[in-house]
Amino acid sequence: MSTSARGSHTPSVTMRDVAEVAGVSVATVSHVVNDKPGARIGEDARRRVQEAVASLGYRPNALAKTLSQGTSRFIGLVADQIATTPFAGQIIHGAQDEAWKHGYVLLVANTDGNDEAEAEAIAMMLEHQVHGVLYSTWYHREVVVPEALHATDTVLVGCFAAEGGLPAVVPDEEQGGRTATEELLAAGHRRIAFINTTTPSPAQTGRLAGYRSALEGAGVEFDDALVFPASPEQGGGYATTPRIVASGATAVFCHNDRVAMGLYDGLREQGLRIPEDVAVIGFDNQDVIAAHLRPPLSTVALPHYELGAAGVRILLGIDADTGSEPRLIVCPPILRQSV
Amino acid sequence: MSTSARGSHTPSVTMRDVAEVAGVSVATVSHVVNDKPGARIGEDARRRVQEAVASLGYRPNALAKTLSQGTSRFIGLVADQIATTPFAGQIIHGAQDEAWKHGYVLLVANTDGNDEAEAEAIAMMLEHQVHGVLYSTWYHREVVVPEALHATDTVLVGCFAAEGGLPAVVPDEEQGGRTATEELLAAGHRRIAFINTTTPSPAQTGRLAGYRSALEGAGVEFDDALVFPASPEQGGGYATTPRIVASGATAVFCHNDRVAMGLYDGLREQGLRIPEDVAVIGFDNQDVIAAHLRPPLSTVALPHYELGAAGVRILLGIDADTGSEPRLIVCPPILRQSV
DNA sequence: CTGAAAGCGCTTACAG
DNA sequence: CTGAAAGCGCTTACAG
């Protein structure tokens, strides 16, 4: 009984076919297939329809349904970089799961930061009658929202608009910085260095603010000499090591996991052990790095999955949009063995 | 002039609206909008339509078009893990770019390896009349293809089916292993160790075969004592270091970058320098690791982007499907500084 | 409880 | 060169 011709070439069975086999009208088929609450359908007719559906292998055409209902089940996700970072995958994943949960489907487009590709992507989404779009960036920053997006509901994920006006959801950098520092404090450290990025960004200011606030909360005086600017790379962490060691810090909060990776190398060269001689905590939770360093790195996670999920919740009106301020998503600590 | 009400709530302008404004029929509008080759449209009518389109901001409804044409522009991508690995993002990226190039749009679904989610995902794709689906796994392995997939064209990406029958595209593990080994050979090494995974897989057998074939090609006798089984993790590489050193190997080919990462740690502890004392090459090109190790790791890349792109090319019939054997995608060497 | 009919926005022969 | 009309697969008042 195997009709093994490839599906797209097989004429598909329609509601009309089901109606004929079941001996009812298409309206009736529609009602039972969609289990419409208002509709009273006789037990008998209902059963015949169900049998016909099963025997014919009927599958509703979602596109036709959308057309006649005037309301689509698509959510668009336009991302500047699906590729370059492991993170973007998590955003997609979170958005997809949440969309799915509510009967929506994700349409994804990558723009590579190219304006033309972006315009095309948005046009394509609008032509597909998306319910709305998630505009996402892979690192937390300010963006200028493309004009075309004003033609549909849009929420910003991992970024925020200069002019405001659009709902946005971003990681809570300050809370993250505070959490990281508090972990160090809780382990008994008082002289805590902070290797901060030299790149101006919400991460730069937010994490620093969190660091200061945690210190203050613990009654430890902030010492400007303990914050070290460095490029947010392995090399930055490595290069900063001598000064860290000279500072007498017993613990260091690194702007991100790559910096921590460099610090590991530097510390090891000095014969210093982690965490016995100096404790270190990172930020980002870049899995491949953090989990595989020796010892495994304690860090604070960027909540990419949650960002994607929260984005669709706001888009669908499930979560209230937070007005002109972006909604902040907490960055949870991931404790391993470096503190 | 800003109609700033959100788009989805704004009744959209249809072809009929354009027709009215331009003073022509919808058929004419359709012809000019789609630039139909067969249709002779007067210069004047064409201009009026174009003006109306512009002034009304008309945007074709892709769903309606699909319905009436009976042919959709969707390609489904069902992945077992969008999230867990940085790699999956690249597959999506490659598939999306290639699909786009041919006027197709990507519908993505993540199954987390859950059969129920998978069935739902496939059903959803079929209901959306996808042209076909890409079924992808994040590491190279054999899969059993879900029954539902037989209802549409499908190509396997990064995996292959036991029963065969479905077109597949996978990384060329053997060529990759050969390439890695050849890099070491070219640097003058003769005593080359291979830390292979203990996990049975195409990667395990393929990379080993490539290693042997490169050795043979260089007239170096294969020495069983130089292949070390290890768990494909940082820990595996680290634990193997003493035996590597004892073997007198001057170069080592690691099953993957994480293993190389562990080997780095082990070598460093022994006071050995890379590549001066021992050269190392990895596999996978896990960017966060490979590019940030000290020294940066030479490796062989898994061609995820290409896998995704090749998958859609086969699906669309642009590339011929390779029959019962999977199409092999080359794994290119990425040279950094560890050889 | 069930069906006939109009409509969703487009395309496509077919006339003229 | 251009338009009237049927049709794509479904939904939804409205009758009965």
XYZ file of C-alpha atoms (C1' of nucleotides) in Angstrom:
710
model
C 0.000 0.000 0.000
C 3.020 2.253 -0.088
C 2.588 5.221 -2.360
C 6.239 5.983 -2.387
C 6.204 8.769 -4.915
C 7.643 11.874 -3.350
C 5.058 13.981 -1.622
C 5.413 17.269 -3.346
C 4.697 15.594 -6.601
C 1.715 13.714 -5.301
C -1.504 15.676 -5.686
C -2.514 16.230 -2.116
C -5.841 15.306 -0.654
C -8.072 18.225 0.138
C -10.955 18.896 2.384
C -13.250 18.334 -0.537
C -11.942 14.811 -0.919
C -12.616 14.116 2.707
C -16.099 15.559 2.419
C -16.917 13.309 -0.498
C -15.691 10.171 1.186
C -17.461 11.019 4.408
C -20.604 12.033 2.591
C -20.799 15.469 4.177
C -20.082 19.043 3.152
C -16.695 20.691 3.402
C -18.118 22.985 6.043
C -18.760 19.999 8.231
C -15.298 18.654 7.606
C -13.849 22.010 8.546
C -15.794 22.016 11.778
C -14.752 18.605 12.933
C -11.157 18.928 11.806
C -10.811 22.145 13.753
C -12.963 20.969 16.581
C -14.868 24.200 16.469
C -16.531 24.867 19.791
C -19.673 26.490 18.395
C -20.495 23.665 16.031
C -22.912 20.880 16.886
C -21.981 17.916 14.754
C -23.729 14.598 15.002
C -21.760 11.749 16.441
C -22.200 9.828 13.263
C -21.057 12.523 10.873
C -18.110 13.304 13.086
C -17.001 9.701 13.059
C -17.310 9.393 9.299
C -15.205 12.501 8.846
C -12.551 11.244 11.199
C -12.391 7.957 9.401
C -12.119 9.635 6.044
C -9.356 11.878 7.341
C -7.443 8.873 8.575
C -7.949 6.700 5.547
C -7.056 9.421 3.084
C -4.202 10.761 5.153
C -5.687 14.200 4.948
C -3.508 17.056 6.078
C -4.896 20.588 6.246
C -3.243 23.219 4.101
C -2.011 25.773 6.596
C -1.514 28.367 3.910
C -5.104 28.215 2.731
C -6.259 28.422 6.299
C -4.192 31.514 6.864
C -5.559 33.124 3.754
C -9.163 32.628 4.644
C -8.688 33.512 8.282
C -6.670 36.583 7.474
C -4.318 35.845 10.313
C -1.013 34.098 10.003
C 0.914 31.837 12.308
C 4.351 33.006 11.290
C 6.863 34.833 13.383
C 9.907 36.202 11.648
C 13.350 36.252 13.167
C 15.879 38.452 11.490
C 19.346 38.087 12.927
C 22.524 39.902 12.096
C 24.646 36.835 12.655
C 23.226 33.370 12.830
C 26.638 32.091 12.123
C 29.481 33.838 13.775
C 28.553 32.926 17.256
C 27.371 29.880 19.089
C 24.961 32.169 20.839
C 22.630 32.980 18.019
C 21.612 29.367 17.834
C 20.288 29.619 21.337
C 18.217 32.659 20.502
C 16.655 30.806 17.610
C 16.089 27.825 19.790
C 14.347 29.790 22.507
C 12.233 31.701 20.032
C 11.308 28.550 18.191
C 10.262 26.646 21.278
C 8.164 29.469 22.573
C 6.577 30.198 19.201
C 5.755 26.556 18.762
C 4.152 26.418 22.150
C 1.601 28.916 20.950
C 1.025 27.441 17.543
C 3.407 29.702 15.704
C 6.149 28.868 13.317
C 9.530 30.548 12.955
C 10.780 32.025 9.720
C 14.467 32.804 9.971
C 16.674 35.119 8.004
C 20.282 36.027 8.370
C 21.479 39.392 7.243
C 25.188 39.266 8.006
C 24.809 42.843 9.014
C 24.198 43.749 5.392
C 21.544 46.427 4.926
C 20.391 45.187 1.594
C 19.998 41.625 2.819
C 18.176 43.004 5.790
C 15.713 44.928 3.671
C 15.080 41.873 1.551
C 14.624 39.701 4.587
C 12.088 42.031 6.064
C 10.221 42.378 2.793
C 10.034 38.629 2.483
C 8.665 38.328 5.976
C 6.023 40.928 5.376
C 4.985 39.240 2.167
C 4.536 36.082 4.147
C 2.191 37.950 6.422
C 4.170 37.352 9.561
C 2.392 38.116 12.767
C 5.445 40.109 13.746
C 9.183 40.023 13.752
C 11.984 39.586 16.223
C 14.972 41.704 15.329
C 18.001 40.296 17.000
C 21.676 41.032 17.392
C 24.206 38.671 18.777
C 25.723 41.053 21.226
C 24.003 43.603 23.345
C 23.993 46.972 21.642
C 22.018 49.902 20.397
C 20.610 49.617 16.903
C 18.804 51.797 14.474
C 15.695 50.002 13.458
C 15.152 49.586 9.726
C 12.282 51.637 8.422
C 10.491 48.640 6.929
C 10.004 47.154 10.342
C 7.556 49.845 11.241
C 5.057 48.095 9.009
C 4.670 45.265 11.472
C 4.900 44.472 15.156
C 8.482 44.055 16.119
C 10.409 43.375 19.251
C 14.118 43.873 19.655
C 16.043 40.939 21.055
C 19.432 41.513 22.573
C 19.445 45.079 21.416
C 17.533 48.283 21.885
C 16.599 51.253 19.753
C 18.054 54.675 20.089
C 14.729 56.388 19.614
C 13.004 53.965 21.918
C 9.448 53.182 21.045
C 10.008 49.541 20.269
C 9.747 46.904 22.945
C 13.074 45.270 23.649
C 14.523 42.503 25.726
C 18.151 42.475 26.773
C 20.411 40.745 29.281
C 20.683 42.373 32.685
C 24.362 43.251 32.550
C 24.411 44.992 35.872
C 22.786 42.138 37.745
C 25.205 39.804 35.986
C 28.207 41.810 37.084
C 26.858 41.941 40.589
C 26.251 38.198 40.656
C 29.764 37.424 39.456
C 31.297 39.663 42.063
C 29.075 38.305 44.793
C 30.270 34.792 44.070
C 33.801 35.932 44.652
C 32.803 37.816 47.777
C 30.943 34.780 49.076
C 34.100 32.736 48.701
C 35.755 35.118 51.133
C 37.622 37.376 48.742
C 37.999 41.050 49.466
C 40.617 42.147 46.988
C 38.848 41.508 43.738
C 40.168 42.646 40.399
C 37.954 43.307 37.397
C 39.284 43.005 33.881
C 36.830 45.090 31.915
C 36.565 45.472 28.171
C 37.869 48.537 26.417
C 34.905 48.485 24.052
C 32.175 50.955 24.948
C 28.973 48.990 25.331
C 26.154 48.212 27.710
C 28.233 45.253 28.838
C 31.134 47.514 29.712
C 29.160 49.931 31.824
C 26.621 47.455 33.149
C 29.082 44.877 34.400
C 31.192 47.549 36.017
C 28.156 48.989 37.760
C 27.293 45.517 39.010
C 30.812 44.974 40.258
C 30.717 48.221 42.200
C 27.308 47.564 43.599
C 28.285 44.131 44.869
C 31.401 45.546 46.487
C 29.395 48.253 48.120
C 26.831 45.767 49.327
C 29.595 43.840 51.026
C 31.185 46.888 52.554
C 34.307 46.581 50.416
C 35.625 49.867 49.196
C 35.864 50.259 45.452
C 39.455 50.633 44.297
C 39.959 52.085 40.887
C 43.384 50.489 40.690
C 41.755 47.086 40.610
C 39.877 47.566 37.384
C 41.982 46.767 34.382
C 40.896 47.691 30.896
C 41.778 45.071 28.314
C 40.712 43.973 24.892
C 37.934 41.425 25.400
C 39.955 38.536 24.040
C 42.219 35.772 25.154
C 45.149 38.078 24.469
C 43.710 40.803 26.655
C 43.417 38.499 29.618
C 46.856 37.078 29.088
C 48.505 40.464 28.805
C 46.845 41.746 31.929
C 48.025 38.905 34.136
C 51.265 40.478 35.417
C 49.453 43.562 36.594
C 46.766 41.450 38.236
C 49.365 39.508 40.109
C 51.189 42.680 41.113
C 47.962 44.157 42.419
C 47.716 41.504 45.048
C 44.180 40.574 44.041
C 43.101 37.128 45.220
C 40.213 36.903 42.813
C 39.356 38.285 39.423
C 36.158 38.902 37.601
C 36.766 38.738 33.856
C 34.678 40.638 31.378
C 34.137 37.447 29.455
C 35.215 33.831 29.195
C 37.816 34.457 26.540
C 39.555 36.937 28.764
C 39.426 34.333 31.527
C 40.976 31.853 29.154
C 43.919 34.185 28.631
C 44.186 34.828 32.328
C 44.362 31.072 32.906
C 47.338 30.879 30.599
C 49.039 33.813 32.245
C 48.452 32.549 35.751
C 49.715 29.125 34.860
C 52.916 30.599 33.516
C 53.451 32.306 36.821
C 52.949 29.030 38.588
C 49.742 30.218 40.192
C 46.923 27.779 40.776
C 43.204 28.326 40.194
C 41.351 28.698 42.474
C 43.802 28.068 45.304
C 46.034 31.029 44.537
C 43.601 33.133 42.604
C 39.941 32.602 41.970
C 38.498 33.570 38.624
C 35.028 34.023 37.294
C 34.069 34.763 33.726
C 31.018 36.012 31.878
C 29.061 34.717 28.868
C 29.213 30.994 29.586
C 30.670 30.152 26.249
C 30.262 26.503 26.715
C 33.143 25.212 24.664
C 35.515 27.384 26.609
C 34.105 27.486 30.076
C 33.326 23.834 30.499
C 36.590 22.638 29.038
C 39.123 24.833 30.734
C 41.165 23.330 33.550
C 39.762 23.783 36.053
C 36.291 24.288 34.529
C 35.418 27.952 34.653
C 32.747 29.428 36.860
C 30.951 32.141 34.989
C 27.731 34.035 34.473
C 25.543 33.021 31.588
C 24.153 35.249 28.911
C 20.524 34.117 28.742
C 20.202 33.684 24.998
C 17.527 31.056 25.053
C 15.465 33.162 27.420
C 15.970 36.252 25.281
C 14.496 34.485 22.278
C 11.633 33.063 24.277
C 10.856 36.339 26.016
C 10.931 38.091 22.667
C 8.120 35.979 21.301
C 6.180 36.242 24.521
C 6.218 39.998 24.242
C 5.420 39.857 20.551
C 2.394 37.674 21.195
C 1.265 39.861 24.048
C 1.711 37.094 26.590
C 4.200 39.127 28.541
C 3.428 42.790 28.862
C 5.864 44.996 27.066
C 7.809 47.066 29.545
C 7.262 50.430 27.979
C 10.206 52.533 26.980
C 12.716 50.547 29.010
C 13.943 47.202 27.705
C 12.874 44.171 29.643
C 15.856 42.830 31.553
C 16.588 39.115 31.576
C 18.615 37.768 34.421
C 22.088 36.388 33.817
C 22.420 33.373 36.103
C 25.664 32.204 37.689
C 27.081 28.933 36.420
C 29.314 27.532 39.092
C 32.133 25.210 38.147
C 35.488 25.012 39.799
C 37.452 28.182 39.371
C 36.179 29.980 42.458
C 2.353 61.170 6.786
C 3.361 58.493 9.266
C 0.728 55.838 9.653
C 2.317 54.489 12.726
C -0.309 51.947 13.627
C 1.314 48.544 13.716
C 1.190 46.745 10.437
C -0.566 43.567 11.341
C -3.494 45.584 12.524
C -3.556 47.730 9.462
C -5.758 46.311 6.733
C -3.272 45.610 4.024
C -3.522 46.862 0.497
C -4.385 44.232 -2.032
C -3.998 43.787 -5.702
C -7.552 44.900 -6.136
C -6.736 48.229 -4.525
C -3.859 48.710 -6.898
C -6.055 47.800 -9.844
C -8.639 50.368 -8.868
C -6.153 53.162 -8.433
C -4.389 52.305 -11.679
C -7.666 51.904 -13.510
C -6.902 48.407 -14.751
C -7.913 44.853 -13.895
C -6.242 42.733 -11.267
C -5.015 40.451 -14.027
C -3.052 43.309 -15.449
C -1.656 44.203 -12.069
C -0.598 40.617 -11.591
C 1.180 40.631 -14.900
C 3.182 43.752 -14.309
C 3.964 43.023 -10.702
C 5.352 39.641 -11.666
C 6.860 40.871 -14.852
C 5.338 37.967 -16.686
C 7.264 37.257 -19.875
C 4.269 36.220 -21.971
C 2.227 39.296 -21.225
C 2.148 42.318 -23.502
C 1.221 45.293 -21.377
C 1.050 48.797 -22.731
C 3.643 51.227 -21.536
C 0.975 53.437 -20.122
C -0.869 50.800 -18.163
C 2.393 49.450 -16.840
C 3.422 52.860 -15.601
C 0.091 53.500 -13.908
C 0.318 50.176 -12.135
C 3.843 50.850 -10.965
C 2.826 54.213 -9.647
C -0.123 52.785 -7.823
C 2.044 50.079 -6.303
C 4.479 52.673 -5.070
C 1.952 55.133 -3.774
C -0.111 52.523 -1.973
C 2.889 50.642 -0.695
C 1.483 47.454 -2.137
C 3.138 44.240 -1.071
C 2.097 40.933 -2.642
C 0.696 38.296 -0.347
C 3.086 35.396 -0.752
C 0.663 32.986 0.832
C -2.111 33.733 -1.614
C 0.328 33.410 -4.445
C 1.404 30.024 -3.222
C -2.163 28.873 -2.930
C -3.113 29.797 -6.420
C 0.101 28.555 -7.940
C -0.004 25.334 -6.040
C 3.703 25.495 -5.411
C 5.331 26.765 -2.281
C 8.583 28.522 -1.611
C 9.276 26.973 1.750
C 12.057 24.662 2.686
C 11.877 23.023 6.077
C 14.892 22.392 8.242
C 14.408 19.992 11.102
C 17.415 19.761 13.367
C 18.028 17.605 16.372
C 19.979 20.292 18.130
C 19.888 23.883 17.124
C 21.167 24.763 20.511
C 23.768 22.497 21.947
C 26.425 23.225 19.445
C 27.836 26.244 17.743
C 27.803 24.171 14.612
C 24.110 23.928 13.984
C 23.951 27.646 13.501
C 26.263 27.308 10.552
C 24.107 24.664 8.964
C 21.105 26.937 9.257
C 23.113 29.787 7.892
C 24.295 27.857 4.858
C 20.857 26.474 4.163
C 19.253 29.845 4.549
C 21.655 31.634 2.230
C 21.319 29.035 -0.453
C 17.545 28.810 -0.143
C 17.258 32.543 -0.326
C 19.375 32.652 -3.424
C 16.740 30.617 -5.206
C 13.746 32.432 -3.830
C 13.029 30.016 -1.040
C 12.468 30.646 2.600
C 13.616 28.549 5.538
C 11.243 27.190 8.138
C 13.186 25.881 11.115
C 12.265 23.446 13.812
C 14.261 22.023 16.637
C 13.407 18.614 17.980
C 15.941 18.182 20.784
C 16.114 14.604 19.657
C 12.565 14.091 20.906
C 10.470 11.859 18.659
C 7.210 13.511 19.478
C 8.573 16.974 18.792
C 10.026 15.632 15.602
C 6.712 14.249 14.426
C 5.009 17.516 15.210
C 7.688 19.472 13.443
C 7.375 17.419 10.321
C 3.591 17.592 10.364
C 3.755 21.344 10.648
C 6.116 21.544 7.720
C 3.920 19.395 5.565
C 0.891 21.469 6.441
C 2.805 24.491 5.299
C 3.334 22.800 1.977
C 7.095 22.855 2.126
C 8.844 22.084 -1.094
C 10.916 19.618 0.863
C 12.805 19.180 4.083
C 16.368 19.038 5.266
C 16.792 16.609 8.107
C 19.934 17.443 9.964
C 21.990 16.186 12.851
C 24.784 18.052 14.502
C 27.298 15.295 14.360
C 27.899 12.827 11.605
C 25.968 9.644 12.211
C 23.510 7.116 10.912
C 19.854 7.891 11.522
C 16.562 6.166 11.034
C 14.404 8.462 9.029
C 10.996 9.265 10.507
C 8.169 7.719 8.551
C 6.410 11.042 8.029
C 9.304 12.306 5.979
C 8.475 9.912 3.192
C 5.568 12.151 2.324
C 7.877 14.805 0.961
C 11.252 15.252 -0.653
C 13.922 15.115 1.967
C 17.664 15.263 2.076
C 19.773 14.241 5.000
C 22.350 16.742 6.171
C 25.264 15.592 8.264
C 23.769 12.154 8.582
C 22.776 9.212 6.439
C 20.070 6.583 6.504
C 20.617 2.960 7.303
C 18.310 1.783 4.580
C 19.760 4.209 2.122
C 17.350 5.542 -0.413
C 17.479 9.134 0.731
C 19.992 11.579 -0.649
C 22.481 12.663 1.968
C 25.369 15.038 2.360
C 28.082 14.482 4.942
C 31.599 15.661 5.729
C 34.414 13.750 4.099
C 36.018 12.377 7.238
C 38.650 10.385 5.431
C 39.836 13.270 3.321
C 39.854 15.390 6.470
C 42.021 12.896 8.311
C 44.329 12.677 5.357
C 44.603 16.434 5.112
C 45.442 16.811 8.789
C 48.120 14.170 8.585
C 49.536 15.598 5.401
C 50.014 18.957 7.075
C 52.121 17.282 9.703
C 54.026 15.328 7.100
C 54.660 18.454 5.081
C 56.205 20.060 8.144
C 58.746 17.289 8.137
C 57.336 14.987 10.769
C 57.611 11.246 10.439
C 56.658 9.994 13.833
C 53.069 11.155 14.059
C 50.692 10.106 16.811
C 46.930 10.018 16.383
C 44.630 10.431 19.347
C 41.426 8.872 18.082
C 38.029 8.844 19.748
C 36.739 5.774 21.513
C 33.263 6.431 20.194
C 32.302 4.303 17.203
C 31.322 6.667 14.421
C 32.059 7.622 10.859
C 34.488 10.154 12.289
C 36.359 7.446 14.139
C 36.846 5.165 11.186
C 37.071 7.861 8.530
C 39.730 9.964 10.190
C 41.783 6.903 10.957
C 41.565 5.762 7.363
C 42.684 9.210 6.261
C 45.595 9.138 8.687
C 46.760 5.787 7.349
C 46.328 6.804 3.775
C 48.405 9.951 4.240
C 51.145 7.987 5.957
C 51.153 5.466 3.192
C 51.250 8.171 0.585
C 54.369 9.552 2.240
C 56.014 6.192 2.584
C 55.808 6.239 6.365
C 54.972 2.897 7.854
C 51.814 2.795 9.943
C 52.574 2.024 13.568
C 49.680 0.798 15.621
C 51.440 1.892 18.792
C 51.040 5.488 17.698
C 47.269 5.548 17.707
C 45.872 6.287 21.103
C 42.210 5.826 21.877
C 40.809 8.499 24.158
C 37.513 10.012 25.083
C 36.906 12.876 22.649
C 37.163 15.541 25.314
C 39.641 17.868 26.886
C 40.185 15.230 29.563
C 40.967 12.575 27.011
C 43.680 14.648 25.418
C 45.145 15.625 28.732
C 45.229 12.072 30.033
C 46.906 10.790 26.916
C 49.794 13.247 27.021
C 52.271 11.144 29.002
C 51.953 8.248 26.604
C 52.303 10.556 23.653
C 55.488 11.979 25.076
C 56.791 8.528 25.867
C 56.106 7.385 22.328
C 58.604 9.829 20.966
C 56.109 11.320 18.550
C 57.078 14.753 17.288
C 53.604 15.588 16.055
C 50.075 14.623 16.956
C 46.833 14.601 15.088
C 43.952 14.991 17.546
C 40.527 13.601 16.868
C 39.063 16.994 17.651
C 39.881 20.434 18.989
C 38.806 19.667 22.514
C 41.232 16.793 22.656
C 43.901 19.151 21.346
C 42.992 21.598 24.073
C 43.686 18.923 26.687
C 46.894 17.955 24.970
C 48.003 21.574 25.114
C 47.535 21.550 28.859
C 49.385 18.281 29.258
C 52.271 19.320 27.051
C 52.630 22.601 28.848
C 52.848 20.816 32.175
C 55.710 18.783 30.806
C 57.452 21.929 29.748
C 57.057 21.089 26.068
C 56.492 23.827 23.542
C 54.070 23.847 20.631
C 55.030 23.552 17.847
C 58.765 23.614 18.560
C 58.790 20.450 20.635
C 55.642 18.847 19.355
C 53.349 19.952 16.586
C 49.634 19.472 16.995
C 46.699 19.609 14.659
C 43.047 19.305 15.597
C 39.778 18.649 13.836
C 36.411 20.457 13.810
C 37.630 24.027 13.864
C 35.600 24.940 16.886
C 36.309 28.574 16.599
C 36.145 29.588 20.210
C 38.703 26.966 21.060
C 40.950 26.778 18.073
C 41.449 30.448 17.474
C 41.998 31.304 21.109
C 44.404 28.655 22.236
C 48.026 29.635 22.663
C 49.434 29.155 20.140
C 46.343 29.270 17.915
C 45.478 25.753 16.818
C 45.842 24.493 13.278
C 42.954 22.223 12.497
C 40.631 20.851 9.854
C 37.206 22.395 9.552
C 33.914 20.598 9.551
C 32.120 22.254 6.631
C 28.809 23.006 8.301
C 27.888 25.979 6.199
C 28.604 23.999 3.061
C 26.593 21.054 4.328
C 23.532 23.218 4.748
C 24.009 24.877 1.388
C 24.671 21.611 -0.434
C 21.584 20.140 1.204
C 19.311 22.724 -0.333
C 21.076 22.467 -3.672
C 20.323 18.785 -3.796
C 16.792 19.328 -2.595
C 16.138 21.853 -5.325
C 17.721 19.631 -7.930
C 20.508 22.090 -8.618
C 23.143 19.580 -7.638
C 22.517 16.044 -8.756
C 21.867 13.678 -5.942
C 24.675 11.162 -5.674
C 22.595 8.032 -5.623
C 22.908 5.628 -2.781
C 26.167 7.079 -1.516
C 26.134 10.316 0.472
C 27.678 13.308 -1.168
C 30.974 14.069 0.509
C 31.873 17.616 1.414
C 35.514 18.455 1.810
C 36.916 19.374 5.190
C 39.460 22.104 4.533
C 42.600 22.683 6.586
C 42.693 25.816 8.705
C 46.283 26.662 9.364
C 47.199 28.634 12.434
C 50.349 28.229 14.488
C 50.508 24.855 16.130
C 52.259 23.016 13.306
C -27.304 19.214 13.331
C -25.726 20.379 8.433
C -25.010 22.613 3.900
C -24.788 26.402 0.138
C -22.345 30.272 -0.759
C -19.256 34.063 -0.436
C -14.786 35.390 0.428
C -9.468 35.422 1.604
C -5.566 37.508 -2.382
C -3.675 35.832 -5.975
C -2.847 33.355 -10.963
C -4.002 31.712 -15.329
C -6.064 30.141 -19.372
C -9.311 32.085 -22.441
C -11.696 35.704 -25.022
C -11.798 39.652 -27.336
C -2.924 44.890 -25.306
C -6.459 43.918 -21.522
C -10.281 41.995 -18.772
C -13.902 38.549 -16.940
C -14.015 34.439 -14.688
C -12.739 30.234 -12.535
C -9.950 28.213 -9.266
C -6.287 27.340 -5.329
C -8.024 25.039 -0.116
C -9.917 26.707 3.463
C -13.410 29.435 6.942
C -17.472 31.570 8.328
C -21.718 33.721 8.819
C -26.248 32.537 7.444
C -30.173 29.523 6.431
C -32.747 25.820 7.205
